[in-house]
Amino acid sequence: MDIEGVELEVLQSCPDDLLKSIGQITVEFHDHVGAVSKEDIELLIKRFKSLGFLHFSRYLGCHYDTLFINQELCPVSTAEYLWFRHILRNWEGIKRRIHRWKETSVKG
């Protein structure tokens, strides 16, 4: 969902029954530029969790790329949860570290 800064308002206005019928939602919140408050986003995340959604944010410190997965409609295994939470979110950093390790291994 990328609707130029009104994502929060749209999701806040959705009834719980409608949200519970959705398997997953990907949202671009714009808290990294101050367009919405982190507190409002945290309240929405709390609501989604109470409805049975898992929450994943791709970035630390902001919610620019946020994924909500409805566990009832899209069950997530422990391995998938760990993948989303720790590997996928940090993928670019992991690639950089592997690249540096390879460069160091070749030189040394």
mmCIF file of C-alpha atoms in Angstrom:
data_model
loop_
_atom_site.group_PDB
_atom_site.id
_atom_site.type_symbol
_atom_site.label_atom_id
_atom_site.label_comp_id
_atom_site.label_asym_id
_atom_site.label_seq_id
_atom_site.Cartn_x
_atom_site.Cartn_y
_atom_site.Cartn_z
ATOM 1 C CA MET A 1 0.000 0.000 0.000
ATOM 2 C CA ASP A 2 1.588 3.235 -1.134
ATOM 3 C CA ILE A 3 -0.982 6.007 -1.166
ATOM 4 C CA GLU A 4 1.281 8.988 -0.608
ATOM 5 C CA GLY A 5 1.067 9.546 3.112
ATOM 6 C CA VAL A 6 -2.512 8.579 3.951
ATOM 7 C CA GLU A 7 -1.805 4.899 4.625
ATOM 8 C CA LEU A 8 -2.254 5.389 8.358
ATOM 9 C CA GLU A 9 -5.635 7.084 8.013
ATOM 10 C CA VAL A 10 -6.940 4.413 5.644
ATOM 11 C CA LEU A 11 -5.855 1.530 7.892
ATOM 12 C CA GLN A 12 -7.177 3.258 11.019
ATOM 13 C CA SER A 13 -10.580 3.601 9.354
ATOM 14 C CA CYS A 14 -10.842 -0.089 8.372
ATOM 15 C CA PRO A 15 -13.118 -2.199 10.555
ATOM 16 C CA ASP A 16 -11.505 -5.148 12.358
ATOM 17 C CA ASP A 17 -13.582 -7.660 10.359
ATOM 18 C CA LEU A 18 -12.249 -6.278 7.087
ATOM 19 C CA LEU A 19 -8.649 -6.414 8.288
ATOM 20 C CA LYS A 20 -9.092 -9.978 9.557
ATOM 21 C CA SER A 21 -10.146 -11.013 6.032
ATOM 22 C CA ILE A 22 -6.802 -9.905 4.549
ATOM 23 C CA GLY A 23 -3.869 -12.320 4.386
ATOM 24 C CA GLN A 24 -1.085 -9.787 4.235
ATOM 25 C CA ILE A 25 -0.553 -6.086 3.830
ATOM 26 C CA THR A 26 2.628 -4.293 2.869
ATOM 27 C CA VAL A 27 2.683 -0.611 3.741
ATOM 28 C CA GLU A 28 5.011 2.320 3.192
ATOM 29 C CA PHE A 29 4.649 4.550 6.226
ATOM 30 C CA HIS A 30 6.456 7.859 5.930
ATOM 31 C CA ASP A 31 7.705 8.280 9.482
ATOM 32 C CA HIS A 32 11.298 8.574 8.252
ATOM 33 C CA VAL A 33 10.457 12.047 6.891
ATOM 34 C CA GLY A 34 8.116 13.063 9.701
ATOM 35 C CA ALA A 35 4.906 12.793 7.633
ATOM 36 C CA VAL A 36 3.328 10.606 10.324
ATOM 37 C CA SER A 37 4.241 10.067 13.949
ATOM 38 C CA LYS A 38 5.971 6.928 15.134
ATOM 39 C CA GLU A 39 3.525 6.853 18.056
ATOM 40 C CA ASP A 40 0.516 6.638 15.709
ATOM 41 C CA ILE A 41 2.193 3.858 13.755
ATOM 42 C CA GLU A 42 3.004 1.978 16.963
ATOM 43 C CA LEU A 43 -0.676 2.185 17.982
ATOM 44 C CA LEU A 44 -1.691 0.758 14.611
ATOM 45 C CA ILE A 45 0.898 -2.029 14.922
ATOM 46 C CA LYS A 46 -0.494 -2.855 18.364
ATOM 47 C CA ARG A 47 -3.986 -3.067 16.852
ATOM 48 C CA PHE A 48 -2.804 -5.354 14.042
ATOM 49 C CA LYS A 49 -1.028 -7.618 16.541
ATOM 50 C CA SER A 50 -4.236 -7.841 18.602
ATOM 51 C CA LEU A 51 -6.010 -8.988 15.410
ATOM 52 C CA GLY A 52 -3.497 -11.827 14.938
ATOM 53 C CA PHE A 53 -1.015 -10.233 12.544
ATOM 54 C CA LEU A 54 2.742 -10.597 12.684
ATOM 55 C CA HIS A 55 4.620 -7.362 12.059
ATOM 56 C CA PHE A 56 7.903 -6.999 10.216
ATOM 57 C CA SER A 57 9.706 -3.783 9.400
ATOM 58 C CA ARG A 58 12.489 -3.842 6.837
ATOM 59 C CA TYR A 59 14.341 -0.956 8.442
ATOM 60 C CA LEU A 60 15.485 -0.383 11.990
ATOM 61 C CA GLY A 61 14.284 2.912 13.411
ATOM 62 C CA CYS A 62 11.453 3.538 10.942
ATOM 63 C CA HIS A 63 8.493 1.762 9.358
ATOM 64 C CA TYR A 64 9.041 2.691 5.701
ATOM 65 C CA ASP A 65 8.596 -0.883 4.439
ATOM 66 C CA THR A 66 6.254 -2.700 6.821
ATOM 67 C CA LEU A 67 4.715 -6.126 6.359
ATOM 68 C CA PHE A 68 1.711 -7.435 8.281
ATOM 69 C CA ILE A 69 0.908 -11.157 7.950
ATOM 70 C CA ASN A 70 -2.395 -12.526 9.212
ATOM 71 C CA GLN A 71 -1.367 -15.736 11.006
ATOM 72 C CA GLU A 72 -4.846 -17.213 10.731
ATOM 73 C CA LEU A 73 -4.963 -16.919 6.928
ATOM 74 C CA CYS A 74 -1.236 -17.249 6.230
ATOM 75 C CA PRO A 75 0.400 -19.369 8.937
ATOM 76 C CA VAL A 76 4.086 -18.576 9.423
ATOM 77 C CA SER A 77 6.483 -21.260 10.681
ATOM 78 C CA THR A 78 9.227 -20.473 13.163
ATOM 79 C CA ALA A 79 11.815 -20.722 10.372
ATOM 80 C CA GLU A 80 9.851 -18.289 8.185
ATOM 81 C CA TYR A 81 9.410 -15.913 11.115
ATOM 82 C CA LEU A 82 13.149 -15.937 11.800
ATOM 83 C CA TRP A 83 13.862 -15.470 8.067
ATOM 84 C CA PHE A 84 11.622 -12.402 7.841
ATOM 85 C CA ARG A 85 12.656 -10.948 11.175
ATOM 86 C CA HIS A 86 16.411 -11.399 11.000
ATOM 87 C CA ILE A 87 17.655 -12.373 7.542
ATOM 88 C CA LEU A 88 15.419 -10.598 5.043
ATOM 89 C CA ARG A 89 15.421 -7.342 7.003
ATOM 90 C CA ASN A 90 19.208 -7.362 7.157
ATOM 91 C CA TRP A 91 19.868 -8.831 3.693
ATOM 92 C CA GLU A 92 21.776 -5.870 2.227
ATOM 93 C CA GLY A 93 24.043 -5.691 5.273
ATOM 94 C CA ILE A 94 24.641 -9.433 5.120
ATOM 95 C CA LYS A 95 25.591 -9.175 1.424
ATOM 96 C CA ARG A 96 28.050 -6.367 2.219
ATOM 97 C CA ARG A 97 29.671 -8.418 4.989
ATOM 98 C CA ILE A 98 30.005 -11.479 2.739
ATOM 99 C CA HIS A 99 31.551 -9.308 0.017
ATOM 100 C CA ARG A 100 34.062 -7.800 2.480
ATOM 101 C CA TRP A 101 34.873 -11.258 3.865
ATOM 102 C CA LYS A 102 35.536 -12.553 0.333
ATOM 103 C CA GLU A 103 37.789 -9.582 -0.430
ATOM 104 C CA THR A 104 39.716 -10.109 2.800
ATOM 105 C CA SER A 105 40.037 -13.869 2.169
ATOM 106 C CA VAL A 106 41.468 -13.324 -1.304
ATOM 107 C CA LYS A 107 44.015 -10.736 -0.059
ATOM 108 C CA GLY A 108 45.072 -12.730 2.993
#
